[in-house]
mmCIF file of C-alpha atoms in Angstrom:
data_model
loop_
_atom_site.group_PDB
_atom_site.id
_atom_site.type_symbol
_atom_site.label_atom_id
_atom_site.label_comp_id
_atom_site.label_asym_id
_atom_site.label_seq_id
_atom_site.Cartn_x
_atom_site.Cartn_y
_atom_site.Cartn_z
ATOM 1 C CA MET A 191 107.931 59.524 111.836
ATOM 2 C CA GLY A 192 110.093 61.855 113.938
ATOM 3 C CA LYS A 193 108.960 63.855 116.956
ATOM 4 C CA SER A 194 108.893 67.220 115.216
ATOM 5 C CA THR A 195 107.001 65.784 112.258
ATOM 6 C CA LYS A 196 104.459 64.135 114.557
ATOM 7 C CA SER A 197 103.888 67.351 116.475
ATOM 8 C CA ILE A 198 102.989 69.125 113.226
ATOM 9 C CA HIS A 199 101.060 66.442 111.340
ATOM 10 C CA ALA A 200 99.689 63.799 113.729
ATOM 11 C CA GLY A 201 95.946 64.112 114.257
ATOM 12 C CA ASN A 202 95.284 66.220 111.161
ATOM 13 C CA LEU A 203 91.987 65.389 109.495
ATOM 14 C CA GLU A 204 92.377 62.524 107.040
ATOM 15 C CA HIS A 205 89.792 64.065 104.702
ATOM 16 C CA PRO A 206 89.829 67.886 104.967
ATOM 17 C CA ILE A 207 86.443 69.421 104.291
ATOM 18 C CA TYR A 208 87.640 72.357 102.169
ATOM 19 C CA GLY A 209 91.309 71.529 101.819
ATOM 20 C CA GLU A 210 92.137 73.364 105.043
ATOM 21 C CA VAL A 211 95.684 72.983 106.376
ATOM 22 C CA SER A 212 94.735 73.823 109.971
ATOM 23 C CA VAL A 213 92.242 71.617 111.820
ATOM 24 C CA PRO A 214 88.970 73.605 112.060
ATOM 25 C CA ILE A 215 87.329 74.529 115.356
ATOM 26 C CA PHE A 216 84.123 72.504 115.509
ATOM 27 C CA GLN A 217 82.373 74.806 117.984
ATOM 28 C CA SER A 218 79.243 72.693 118.254
ATOM 29 C CA SER A 219 77.695 71.138 121.336
ATOM 30 C CA THR A 220 75.793 68.469 119.410
ATOM 31 C CA PHE A 221 75.990 66.627 116.079
ATOM 32 C CA SER A 222 73.139 65.594 113.805
ATOM 33 C CA PHE A 223 72.437 62.106 112.439
ATOM 34 C CA PRO A 224 71.457 61.449 108.811
ATOM 35 C CA ASN A 225 68.726 59.100 110.012
ATOM 36 C CA ALA A 226 67.419 57.318 113.108
ATOM 37 C CA ASP A 227 69.282 54.096 112.377
ATOM 38 C CA GLU A 228 72.630 55.909 112.230
ATOM 39 C CA GLY A 229 71.821 57.616 115.521
ATOM 40 C CA ALA A 230 71.146 54.234 117.098
ATOM 41 C CA ARG A 231 74.385 52.792 115.695
ATOM 42 C CA ARG A 232 76.452 55.662 117.110
ATOM 43 C CA PHE A 233 74.913 55.318 120.550
ATOM 44 C CA SER A 234 75.507 51.576 120.546
ATOM 45 C CA GLY A 235 79.100 52.029 119.383
ATOM 46 C CA ASP A 236 78.564 49.982 116.229
ATOM 47 C CA THR A 237 79.802 52.881 114.087
ATOM 48 C CA ASP A 238 82.147 55.777 114.704
ATOM 49 C CA GLY A 239 80.779 59.284 114.748
ATOM 50 C CA PHE A 240 80.119 62.209 117.007
ATOM 51 C CA ILE A 241 77.055 62.676 119.193
ATOM 52 C CA TYR A 242 77.677 65.358 121.820
ATOM 53 C CA THR A 243 80.873 67.266 122.610
ATOM 54 C CA ARG A 244 81.076 65.967 126.175
ATOM 55 C CA MET A 245 81.523 62.533 124.567
ATOM 56 C CA GLY A 246 83.689 63.578 121.630
ATOM 57 C CA ASN A 247 84.354 66.333 119.101
ATOM 58 C CA PRO A 248 86.415 66.409 115.865
ATOM 59 C CA THR A 249 88.755 69.199 117.029
ATOM 60 C CA ILE A 250 89.293 67.583 120.404
ATOM 61 C CA LYS A 251 89.882 64.192 118.782
ATOM 62 C CA ALA A 252 92.538 65.706 116.513
ATOM 63 C CA LEU A 253 94.407 66.853 119.618
ATOM 64 C CA GLU A 254 93.930 63.485 121.336
ATOM 65 C CA ASP A 255 95.332 61.677 118.304
ATOM 66 C CA ASN A 256 98.252 64.089 118.060
ATOM 67 C CA LEU A 257 99.381 63.653 121.656
ATOM 68 C CA SER A 258 98.769 59.921 121.678
ATOM 69 C CA ALA A 259 101.102 59.700 118.678
ATOM 70 C CA LEU A 260 103.728 61.847 120.415
ATOM 71 C CA GLU A 261 103.587 59.618 123.513
ATOM 72 C CA ASN A 262 103.533 56.396 121.436
ATOM 73 C CA GLY A 263 100.373 55.428 123.317
ATOM 74 C CA PHE A 264 97.123 53.690 122.395
ATOM 75 C CA ALA A 265 94.718 56.635 122.669
ATOM 76 C CA GLY A 266 94.349 60.034 124.275
ATOM 77 C CA MET A 267 91.545 61.741 126.184
ATOM 78 C CA ALA A 268 91.565 65.528 126.492
ATOM 79 C CA THR A 269 90.247 67.152 129.663
ATOM 80 C CA ALA A 270 89.372 70.645 130.849
ATOM 81 C CA THR A 271 92.441 70.905 133.112
ATOM 82 C CA GLY A 272 95.439 68.886 134.181
ATOM 83 C CA MET A 273 93.741 68.167 137.503
ATOM 84 C CA ALA A 274 90.689 66.873 135.628
ATOM 85 C CA ALA A 275 93.015 64.395 133.901
ATOM 86 C CA ILE A 276 94.578 63.267 137.189
ATOM 87 C CA THR A 277 91.319 62.961 139.131
ATOM 88 C CA THR A 278 89.583 61.121 136.283
ATOM 89 C CA VAL A 279 92.383 58.558 136.166
ATOM 90 C CA LEU A 280 92.417 58.096 139.941
ATOM 91 C CA LEU A 281 88.619 57.819 140.117
ATOM 92 C CA THR A 282 88.848 55.031 137.558
ATOM 93 C CA VAL A 283 91.751 52.948 138.805
ATOM 94 C CA LEU A 284 91.511 53.324 142.597
ATOM 95 C CA ASP A 285 88.982 51.203 144.440
ATOM 96 C CA GLN A 286 87.504 51.986 147.826
ATOM 97 C CA LYS A 287 90.016 51.285 150.624
ATOM 98 C CA SER A 288 92.856 50.769 148.155
ATOM 99 C CA HIS A 289 96.376 52.194 148.431
ATOM 100 C CA ILE A 290 98.483 54.493 146.277
ATOM 101 C CA VAL A 291 102.203 55.284 146.452
ATOM 102 C CA SER A 292 103.021 58.775 145.176
ATOM 103 C CA THR A 293 106.007 61.037 144.677
ATOM 104 C CA ALA A 294 106.306 63.134 147.856
ATOM 105 C CA CYS A 295 106.978 66.458 146.126
ATOM 106 C CA VAL A 296 104.170 65.908 143.642
ATOM 107 C CA TYR A 297 102.156 68.872 142.290
ATOM 108 C CA GLY A 298 100.402 70.396 145.308
ATOM 109 C CA PRO A 299 96.754 69.903 144.220
ATOM 110 C CA THR A 300 97.487 66.253 143.382
ATOM 111 C CA ARG A 301 98.608 65.684 146.958
ATOM 112 C CA VAL A 302 95.615 67.591 148.331
ATOM 113 C CA VAL A 303 93.088 65.615 146.294
ATOM 114 C CA LEU A 304 94.584 62.365 147.579
ATOM 115 C CA GLU A 305 94.860 63.461 151.207
ATOM 116 C CA LYS A 306 91.585 65.383 151.499
ATOM 117 C CA GLU A 307 89.198 63.880 148.938
ATOM 118 C CA PHE A 308 90.164 60.296 148.119
ATOM 119 C CA SER A 309 90.777 59.634 151.800
ATOM 120 C CA ARG A 310 87.033 60.145 152.337
ATOM 121 C CA PHE A 311 86.498 56.935 150.382
ATOM 122 C CA GLY A 312 89.075 55.003 152.357
ATOM 123 C CA VAL A 313 91.924 55.397 149.862
ATOM 124 C CA GLU A 314 95.257 55.344 151.685
ATOM 125 C CA SER A 315 98.131 57.409 150.276
ATOM 126 C CA THR A 316 101.835 57.008 151.012
ATOM 127 C CA PHE A 317 104.160 59.791 149.837
ATOM 128 C CA VAL A 318 107.825 58.897 149.333
ATOM 129 C CA GLU A 319 110.839 60.280 147.529
ATOM 130 C CA THR A 320 110.480 58.187 144.370
ATOM 131 C CA SER A 321 113.893 59.274 143.052
ATOM 132 C CA ASP A 322 115.104 56.352 145.195
ATOM 133 C CA ALA A 323 113.383 53.238 143.823
ATOM 134 C CA ASP A 324 113.888 51.428 147.133
ATOM 135 C CA ASN A 325 111.469 53.893 148.715
ATOM 136 C CA ILE A 326 108.776 52.797 146.267
ATOM 137 C CA ALA A 327 109.402 49.117 146.958
ATOM 138 C CA ASN A 328 109.318 49.653 150.719
ATOM 139 C CA ALA A 329 106.043 51.599 150.526
ATOM 140 C CA ILE A 330 104.120 48.966 148.532
ATOM 141 C CA LYS A 331 101.340 47.187 150.431
ATOM 142 C CA SER A 332 99.114 44.224 149.656
ATOM 143 C CA HIS A 333 96.315 46.565 148.530
ATOM 144 C CA THR A 334 98.459 48.980 146.484
ATOM 145 C CA GLU A 335 96.762 49.615 143.147
ATOM 146 C CA VAL A 336 98.719 52.586 141.778
ATOM 147 C CA VAL A 337 102.238 53.989 141.824
ATOM 148 C CA PHE A 338 102.009 57.658 140.805
ATOM 149 C CA VAL A 339 105.207 59.473 139.870
ATOM 150 C CA GLU A 340 106.031 62.922 138.634
ATOM 151 C CA THR A 341 109.391 63.203 136.914
ATOM 152 C CA PRO A 342 111.048 65.640 136.835
ATOM 153 C CA ALA A 343 109.347 66.486 140.124
ATOM 154 C CA ASN A 344 107.784 69.816 141.039
ATOM 155 C CA PRO A 345 109.528 71.921 142.295
ATOM 156 C CA THR A 346 112.627 69.957 143.311
ATOM 157 C CA ILE A 347 113.484 68.754 139.763
ATOM 158 C CA LEU A 348 114.400 65.300 141.086
ATOM 159 C CA ILE A 349 114.189 62.373 138.648
ATOM 160 C CA THR A 350 112.450 59.014 139.102
ATOM 161 C CA ASP A 351 113.771 55.959 137.250
ATOM 162 C CA LEU A 352 110.663 55.032 135.270
ATOM 163 C CA GLY A 353 111.867 51.553 134.358
ATOM 164 C CA ALA A 354 112.545 50.687 137.992
ATOM 165 C CA ALA A 355 109.215 52.176 139.101
ATOM 166 C CA ALA A 356 107.355 50.170 136.447
ATOM 167 C CA ASP A 357 109.054 46.927 137.462
ATOM 168 C CA ILE A 358 108.151 47.443 141.119
ATOM 169 C CA ALA A 359 104.549 48.391 140.354
ATOM 170 C CA HIS A 360 103.978 45.471 138.005
ATOM 171 C CA GLN A 361 105.548 42.955 140.392
ATOM 172 C CA HIS A 362 102.723 43.874 142.780
ATOM 173 C CA ASN A 363 99.959 44.044 140.134
ATOM 174 C CA ALA A 364 99.787 47.826 140.427
ATOM 175 C CA LEU A 365 99.609 50.396 137.638
ATOM 176 C CA LEU A 366 102.313 52.978 137.001
ATOM 177 C CA VAL A 367 100.796 56.402 136.310
ATOM 178 C CA VAL A 368 103.233 59.134 135.239
ATOM 179 C CA ASP A 369 102.705 62.885 135.215
ATOM 180 C CA ASN A 370 104.871 63.826 132.233
ATOM 181 C CA THR A 371 104.112 67.550 132.322
ATOM 182 C CA PHE A 372 107.613 68.777 133.186
ATOM 183 C CA ALA A 373 109.340 66.846 130.404
ATOM 184 C CA SER A 374 106.696 66.733 127.643
ATOM 185 C CA PRO A 375 106.723 63.841 125.149
ATOM 186 C CA TYR A 376 109.383 65.665 123.178
ATOM 187 C CA LEU A 377 111.914 64.810 125.898
ATOM 188 C CA GLN A 378 110.411 61.782 127.668
ATOM 189 C CA ARG A 379 107.927 59.062 126.684
ATOM 190 C CA PRO A 380 107.051 56.995 129.767
ATOM 191 C CA PHE A 381 105.440 54.142 127.815
ATOM 192 C CA GLU A 382 108.896 53.291 126.481
ATOM 193 C CA HIS A 383 109.906 52.581 130.081
ATOM 194 C CA GLY A 384 106.871 50.565 131.177
ATOM 195 C CA ALA A 385 104.270 53.139 132.266
ATOM 196 C CA ASP A 386 100.582 52.253 131.967
ATOM 197 C CA ILE A 387 98.991 55.713 131.944
ATOM 198 C CA VAL A 388 100.449 59.158 131.232
ATOM 199 C CA VAL A 389 98.834 62.433 132.285
ATOM 200 C CA HIS A 390 99.646 66.008 131.293
ATOM 201 C CA SER A 391 98.758 69.545 132.082
ATOM 202 C CA LEU A 392 98.441 70.880 128.542
ATOM 203 C CA THR A 393 98.697 74.371 130.018
ATOM 204 C CA LYS A 394 102.458 73.989 130.196
ATOM 205 C CA TYR A 395 104.896 72.968 127.420
ATOM 206 C CA LEU A 396 102.401 71.391 125.059
ATOM 207 C CA ASN A 397 100.448 74.611 124.616
ATOM 208 C CA GLY A 398 103.420 76.775 125.488
ATOM 209 C CA HIS A 399 101.849 80.236 125.382
ATOM 210 C CA SER A 400 100.217 80.663 128.818
ATOM 211 C CA ASP A 401 96.766 81.227 127.313
ATOM 212 C CA VAL A 402 95.034 77.857 127.811
ATOM 213 C CA VAL A 403 94.259 75.461 130.637
ATOM 214 C CA GLY A 404 93.769 71.822 129.718
ATOM 215 C CA GLY A 405 94.762 68.251 130.449
ATOM 216 C CA MET A 406 95.409 64.971 128.671
ATOM 217 C CA ILE A 407 95.239 61.284 129.555
ATOM 218 C CA VAL A 408 97.041 58.759 127.343
ATOM 219 C CA THR A 409 96.821 55.005 127.905
ATOM 220 C CA ARG A 410 99.175 52.217 126.980
ATOM 221 C CA ASN A 411 96.416 49.868 125.809
ATOM 222 C CA GLU A 412 92.771 49.612 124.817
ATOM 223 C CA ASN A 413 91.677 48.024 128.086
ATOM 224 C CA LEU A 414 92.687 51.062 130.141
ATOM 225 C CA PHE A 415 91.190 53.406 127.565
ATOM 226 C CA GLN A 416 87.851 51.571 127.713
ATOM 227 C CA ARG A 417 87.893 51.840 131.518
ATOM 228 C CA ILE A 418 88.728 55.542 131.694
ATOM 229 C CA ARG A 419 86.727 56.987 128.782
ATOM 230 C CA PRO A 420 83.260 56.280 130.269
ATOM 231 C CA VAL A 421 84.316 57.840 133.581
ATOM 232 C CA LEU A 422 85.479 60.992 131.785
ATOM 233 C CA ASN A 423 82.201 61.133 129.857
ATOM 234 C CA LEU A 424 80.112 60.714 133.017
ATOM 235 C CA PHE A 425 82.015 63.138 135.252
ATOM 236 C CA GLY A 426 82.181 65.656 132.429
ATOM 237 C CA GLY A 427 85.708 67.077 132.667
ATOM 238 C CA THR A 428 85.574 67.802 128.947
ATOM 239 C CA MET A 429 87.872 70.137 127.059
ATOM 240 C CA ASP A 430 86.392 72.952 124.975
ATOM 241 C CA PRO A 431 86.992 72.748 121.179
ATOM 242 C CA HIS A 432 88.595 76.188 121.101
ATOM 243 C CA GLN A 433 90.988 75.166 123.893
ATOM 244 C CA ALA A 434 91.857 72.056 121.888
ATOM 245 C CA TRP A 435 92.571 74.114 118.785
ATOM 246 C CA LEU A 436 94.858 76.478 120.687
ATOM 247 C CA VAL A 437 96.822 73.541 122.097
ATOM 248 C CA LEU A 438 97.085 71.973 118.635
ATOM 249 C CA ARG A 439 98.523 75.245 117.370
ATOM 250 C CA GLY A 440 100.988 75.315 120.252
ATOM 251 C CA VAL A 441 102.109 71.710 119.792
ATOM 252 C CA ARG A 442 103.202 72.510 116.237
ATOM 253 C CA THR A 443 106.121 74.524 117.614
ATOM 254 C CA LEU A 444 106.894 72.204 120.545
ATOM 255 C CA SER A 445 110.289 71.103 119.253
ATOM 256 C CA LEU A 446 111.442 74.655 118.528
ATOM 257 C CA ARG A 447 110.334 75.949 121.927
ATOM 258 C CA VAL A 448 111.765 73.059 123.936
ATOM 259 C CA GLU A 449 115.123 73.172 122.173
ATOM 260 C CA LYS A 450 115.470 76.931 122.659
ATOM 261 C CA SER A 451 114.330 76.954 126.287
ATOM 262 C CA GLN A 452 116.463 74.008 127.379
ATOM 263 C CA ASN A 453 119.505 75.522 125.684
ATOM 264 C CA ASN A 454 118.875 78.665 127.744
ATOM 265 C CA ALA A 455 118.367 76.575 130.885
ATOM 266 C CA ALA A 456 121.665 74.729 130.518
ATOM 267 C CA LYS A 457 123.557 78.019 130.301
ATOM 268 C CA LEU A 458 121.594 79.600 133.154
ATOM 269 C CA ALA A 459 122.270 76.598 135.391
ATOM 270 C CA GLN A 460 125.999 77.045 134.831
ATOM 271 C CA PHE A 461 125.711 80.773 135.548
ATOM 272 C CA LEU A 462 123.828 80.085 138.796
ATOM 273 C CA ILE A 463 126.451 77.588 140.005
ATOM 274 C CA GLU A 464 129.055 80.327 139.840
ATOM 275 C CA HIS A 465 126.976 83.067 141.504
ATOM 276 C CA PRO A 466 128.103 83.895 145.069
ATOM 277 C CA ASN A 467 124.526 84.295 146.381
ATOM 278 C CA VAL A 468 123.390 80.887 145.086
ATOM 279 C CA THR A 469 123.965 77.965 147.457
ATOM 280 C CA TRP A 470 122.988 75.034 145.222
ATOM 281 C CA VAL A 471 121.445 74.281 141.817
ATOM 282 C CA ASN A 472 119.210 71.393 140.758
ATOM 283 C CA TYR A 473 119.193 70.875 136.995
ATOM 284 C CA PRO A 474 119.246 67.357 135.484
ATOM 285 C CA GLY A 475 121.818 68.377 132.901
ATOM 286 C CA LEU A 476 124.464 69.083 135.525
ATOM 287 C CA PRO A 477 126.814 66.116 136.093
ATOM 288 C CA ASP A 478 126.457 66.475 139.873
ATOM 289 C CA HIS A 479 122.645 66.309 139.823
ATOM 290 C CA PRO A 480 121.846 63.207 141.938
ATOM 291 C CA GLN A 481 119.904 61.540 139.118
ATOM 292 C CA HIS A 482 121.870 62.886 136.141
ATOM 293 C CA HIS A 483 122.582 59.335 134.939
ATOM 294 C CA ILE A 484 118.872 58.433 135.051
ATOM 295 C CA ALA A 485 117.903 61.571 133.134
ATOM 296 C CA LYS A 486 120.479 60.708 130.456
ATOM 297 C CA LYS A 487 119.003 57.219 130.181
ATOM 298 C CA GLN A 488 115.303 58.048 129.908
ATOM 299 C CA MET A 489 115.183 61.599 128.526
ATOM 300 C CA ASP A 490 116.183 63.075 125.169
ATOM 301 C CA GLY A 491 117.301 66.289 126.859
ATOM 302 C CA PHE A 492 117.291 67.869 130.291
ATOM 303 C CA GLY A 493 114.425 70.329 129.945
ATOM 304 C CA SER A 494 114.125 73.929 131.029
ATOM 305 C CA MET A 495 113.109 73.714 134.700
ATOM 306 C CA ILE A 496 115.667 74.729 137.328
ATOM 307 C CA SER A 497 115.434 74.928 141.094
ATOM 308 C CA PHE A 498 118.145 76.648 143.082
ATOM 309 C CA GLY A 499 118.852 77.848 146.604
ATOM 310 C CA VAL A 500 119.637 81.423 147.572
ATOM 311 C CA LYS A 501 121.329 82.859 150.636
ATOM 312 C CA ASN A 502 119.196 84.182 153.525
ATOM 313 C CA GLY A 503 116.388 81.634 153.104
ATOM 314 C CA ILE A 504 112.844 82.938 152.677
ATOM 315 C CA GLU A 505 113.947 86.573 152.827
ATOM 316 C CA GLY A 506 116.572 85.962 150.154
ATOM 317 C CA GLY A 507 113.960 84.335 147.952
ATOM 318 C CA LYS A 508 111.589 87.275 148.384
ATOM 319 C CA ILE A 509 114.352 89.723 147.510
ATOM 320 C CA VAL A 510 114.985 87.910 144.222
ATOM 321 C CA MET A 511 111.241 87.808 143.443
ATOM 322 C CA ASN A 512 110.883 91.543 144.092
ATOM 323 C CA ASN A 513 113.853 92.570 141.972
ATOM 324 C CA VAL A 514 113.494 90.644 138.712
ATOM 325 C CA LYS A 515 112.323 92.819 135.827
ATOM 326 C CA LEU A 516 112.307 90.584 132.757
ATOM 327 C CA LEU A 517 111.461 87.309 134.485
ATOM 328 C CA THR A 518 107.744 87.133 135.267
ATOM 329 C CA LEU A 519 106.778 86.482 138.889
ATOM 330 C CA ALA A 520 104.026 83.912 138.393
ATOM 331 C CA VAL A 521 103.143 80.284 138.925
ATOM 332 C CA SER A 522 102.789 77.766 136.072
ATOM 333 C CA LEU A 523 105.567 76.934 133.636
ATOM 334 C CA GLY A 524 106.419 75.859 130.124
ATOM 335 C CA GLY A 525 105.538 79.062 128.286
ATOM 336 C CA VAL A 526 107.717 80.988 125.870
ATOM 337 C CA GLU A 527 108.219 83.573 128.619
ATOM 338 C CA SER A 528 110.413 82.794 131.632
ATOM 339 C CA LEU A 529 108.572 82.494 134.960
ATOM 340 C CA ILE A 530 110.005 82.565 138.470
ATOM 341 C CA GLU A 531 108.450 81.745 141.833
ATOM 342 C CA HIS A 532 109.405 81.139 145.468
ATOM 343 C CA PRO A 533 107.435 78.114 146.752
ATOM 344 C CA ALA A 534 108.081 78.667 150.479
ATOM 345 C CA SER A 535 106.498 82.132 150.451
ATOM 346 C CA MET A 536 103.993 81.544 147.647
ATOM 347 C CA THR A 537 102.627 78.218 146.425
ATOM 348 C CA HIS A 538 103.588 76.206 149.515
ATOM 349 C CA ALA A 539 103.328 78.921 152.197
ATOM 350 C CA SER A 540 100.354 77.151 153.828
ATOM 351 C CA VAL A 541 102.290 73.876 154.194
ATOM 352 C CA PRO A 542 103.992 73.455 157.595
ATOM 353 C CA ARG A 543 107.729 74.049 157.283
ATOM 354 C CA LYS A 544 108.684 70.567 158.520
ATOM 355 C CA GLU A 545 106.400 68.893 155.964
ATOM 356 C CA ARG A 546 107.697 71.165 153.210
ATOM 357 C CA GLU A 547 111.319 70.406 153.978
ATOM 358 C CA GLU A 548 110.677 66.663 154.186
ATOM 359 C CA SER A 549 109.497 66.925 150.569
ATOM 360 C CA GLY A 550 112.629 68.858 149.592
ATOM 361 C CA ILE A 551 110.893 72.242 149.354
ATOM 362 C CA LEU A 552 113.374 74.300 151.361
ATOM 363 C CA ASP A 553 113.021 77.931 152.457
ATOM 364 C CA GLU A 554 115.711 79.052 150.035
ATOM 365 C CA LEU A 555 114.348 77.167 146.989
ATOM 366 C CA VAL A 556 113.554 79.252 143.913
ATOM 367 C CA ARG A 557 111.861 77.623 140.918
ATOM 368 C CA LEU A 558 112.639 78.888 137.454
ATOM 369 C CA SER A 559 110.812 77.992 134.246
ATOM 370 C CA VAL A 560 113.192 79.104 131.512
ATOM 371 C CA GLY A 561 111.627 80.457 128.341
ATOM 372 C CA CYS A 562 112.753 81.446 124.875
ATOM 373 C CA GLU A 563 114.151 84.923 125.466
ATOM 374 C CA ASP A 564 117.772 85.772 124.702
ATOM 375 C CA PHE A 565 120.042 84.102 127.255
ATOM 376 C CA GLU A 566 122.033 87.257 127.959
ATOM 377 C CA ASP A 567 118.888 89.155 128.957
ATOM 378 C CA LEU A 568 117.782 86.381 131.325
ATOM 379 C CA ARG A 569 121.251 86.106 132.847
ATOM 380 C CA ASP A 570 121.545 89.848 133.409
ATOM 381 C CA ASP A 571 118.099 90.070 135.006
ATOM 382 C CA LEU A 572 118.842 87.214 137.403
ATOM 383 C CA ASP A 573 122.264 88.630 138.199
ATOM 384 C CA ARG A 574 120.811 92.023 139.159
ATOM 385 C CA ALA A 575 118.159 90.421 141.386
ATOM 386 C CA LEU A 576 120.573 88.010 143.072
ATOM 387 C CA ASN A 577 123.018 90.812 143.789
ATOM 388 C CA LYS A 578 120.342 92.538 145.889
ATOM 389 C CA ILE A 579 120.664 89.799 148.545
ATOM 390 C CA PRO A 580 122.827 91.216 151.359
ATOM 391 C CA SER A 581 126.110 89.431 152.000
#
């Protein structure tokens, strides 16, 4: 079954109740049992069935099955947010006083939770530029339990070779966990390259309409699923059934949205290269992107995230932010509308400049999430804003 077909049909109820085409919203906190014996069997796990929405719900399960199918994984677990997915996985697979190697320019809250929260339990974190596999190998220690990569990375759009990362992790009996948010399973399926666990922020491409927050965990095998599911149930980072339904609706148009937005992105990247007030462009589809060959190998397309540098550093970035009209000045990404942000003055303003730049987040960096508008309108809006930067 192809990717577009899976996104529309995977997870649909096998036996519709009233012949419904859309999965219903089962907005119920608890589920009744026909008799006491059936209740006992469900609690013991001898039979399938729903008990309480924190532990499972038909609408949520439909979404879990859909995304597990898209990722070619064993099973999915939906969570309230992307960070709930990440923290649940890390709480499960990291032991006290263990070690994790992570992408340096990983999503900001992921780095914070490792540095500020997991460190309280003796977990040691090493952040390296994972786009160079040698950096991963050199950072591994005897007590490394996890290699965590985000590819493409946020906001630098650098690419990690998933096959190389998996080989290194497995040689040292560590797990490879991949944040696949920026690519989505339509463009990249980490299990095909050796990953053990995949996490997503469903808020982004999978939902695609900037009206839901949610997360997803998908495991390669049953063993990892059986380890993580009880932790999710106990810590309670459960998705709401209505959230799940909205994401299911969004996933149905995933292929259309990704194809349109990445087509726009490819043309915008070329436009930016030629603009006199742009100093550099990072887009995996450009032949001079440092990991273009890796992206071609492990992705089915180059996505719709672009980072680029503007003249005059932070001030130049602010000028662009203050002069766009069609592009929306906001964080997040992956919606049908194009979003733009300036990390050095916004999302990463509290990070010391030296630390920011070591992670590739330069003063002049602008991050662009390209949406599904008409290319000419996006180009003209960017051109007007960029031309406001003084020569």
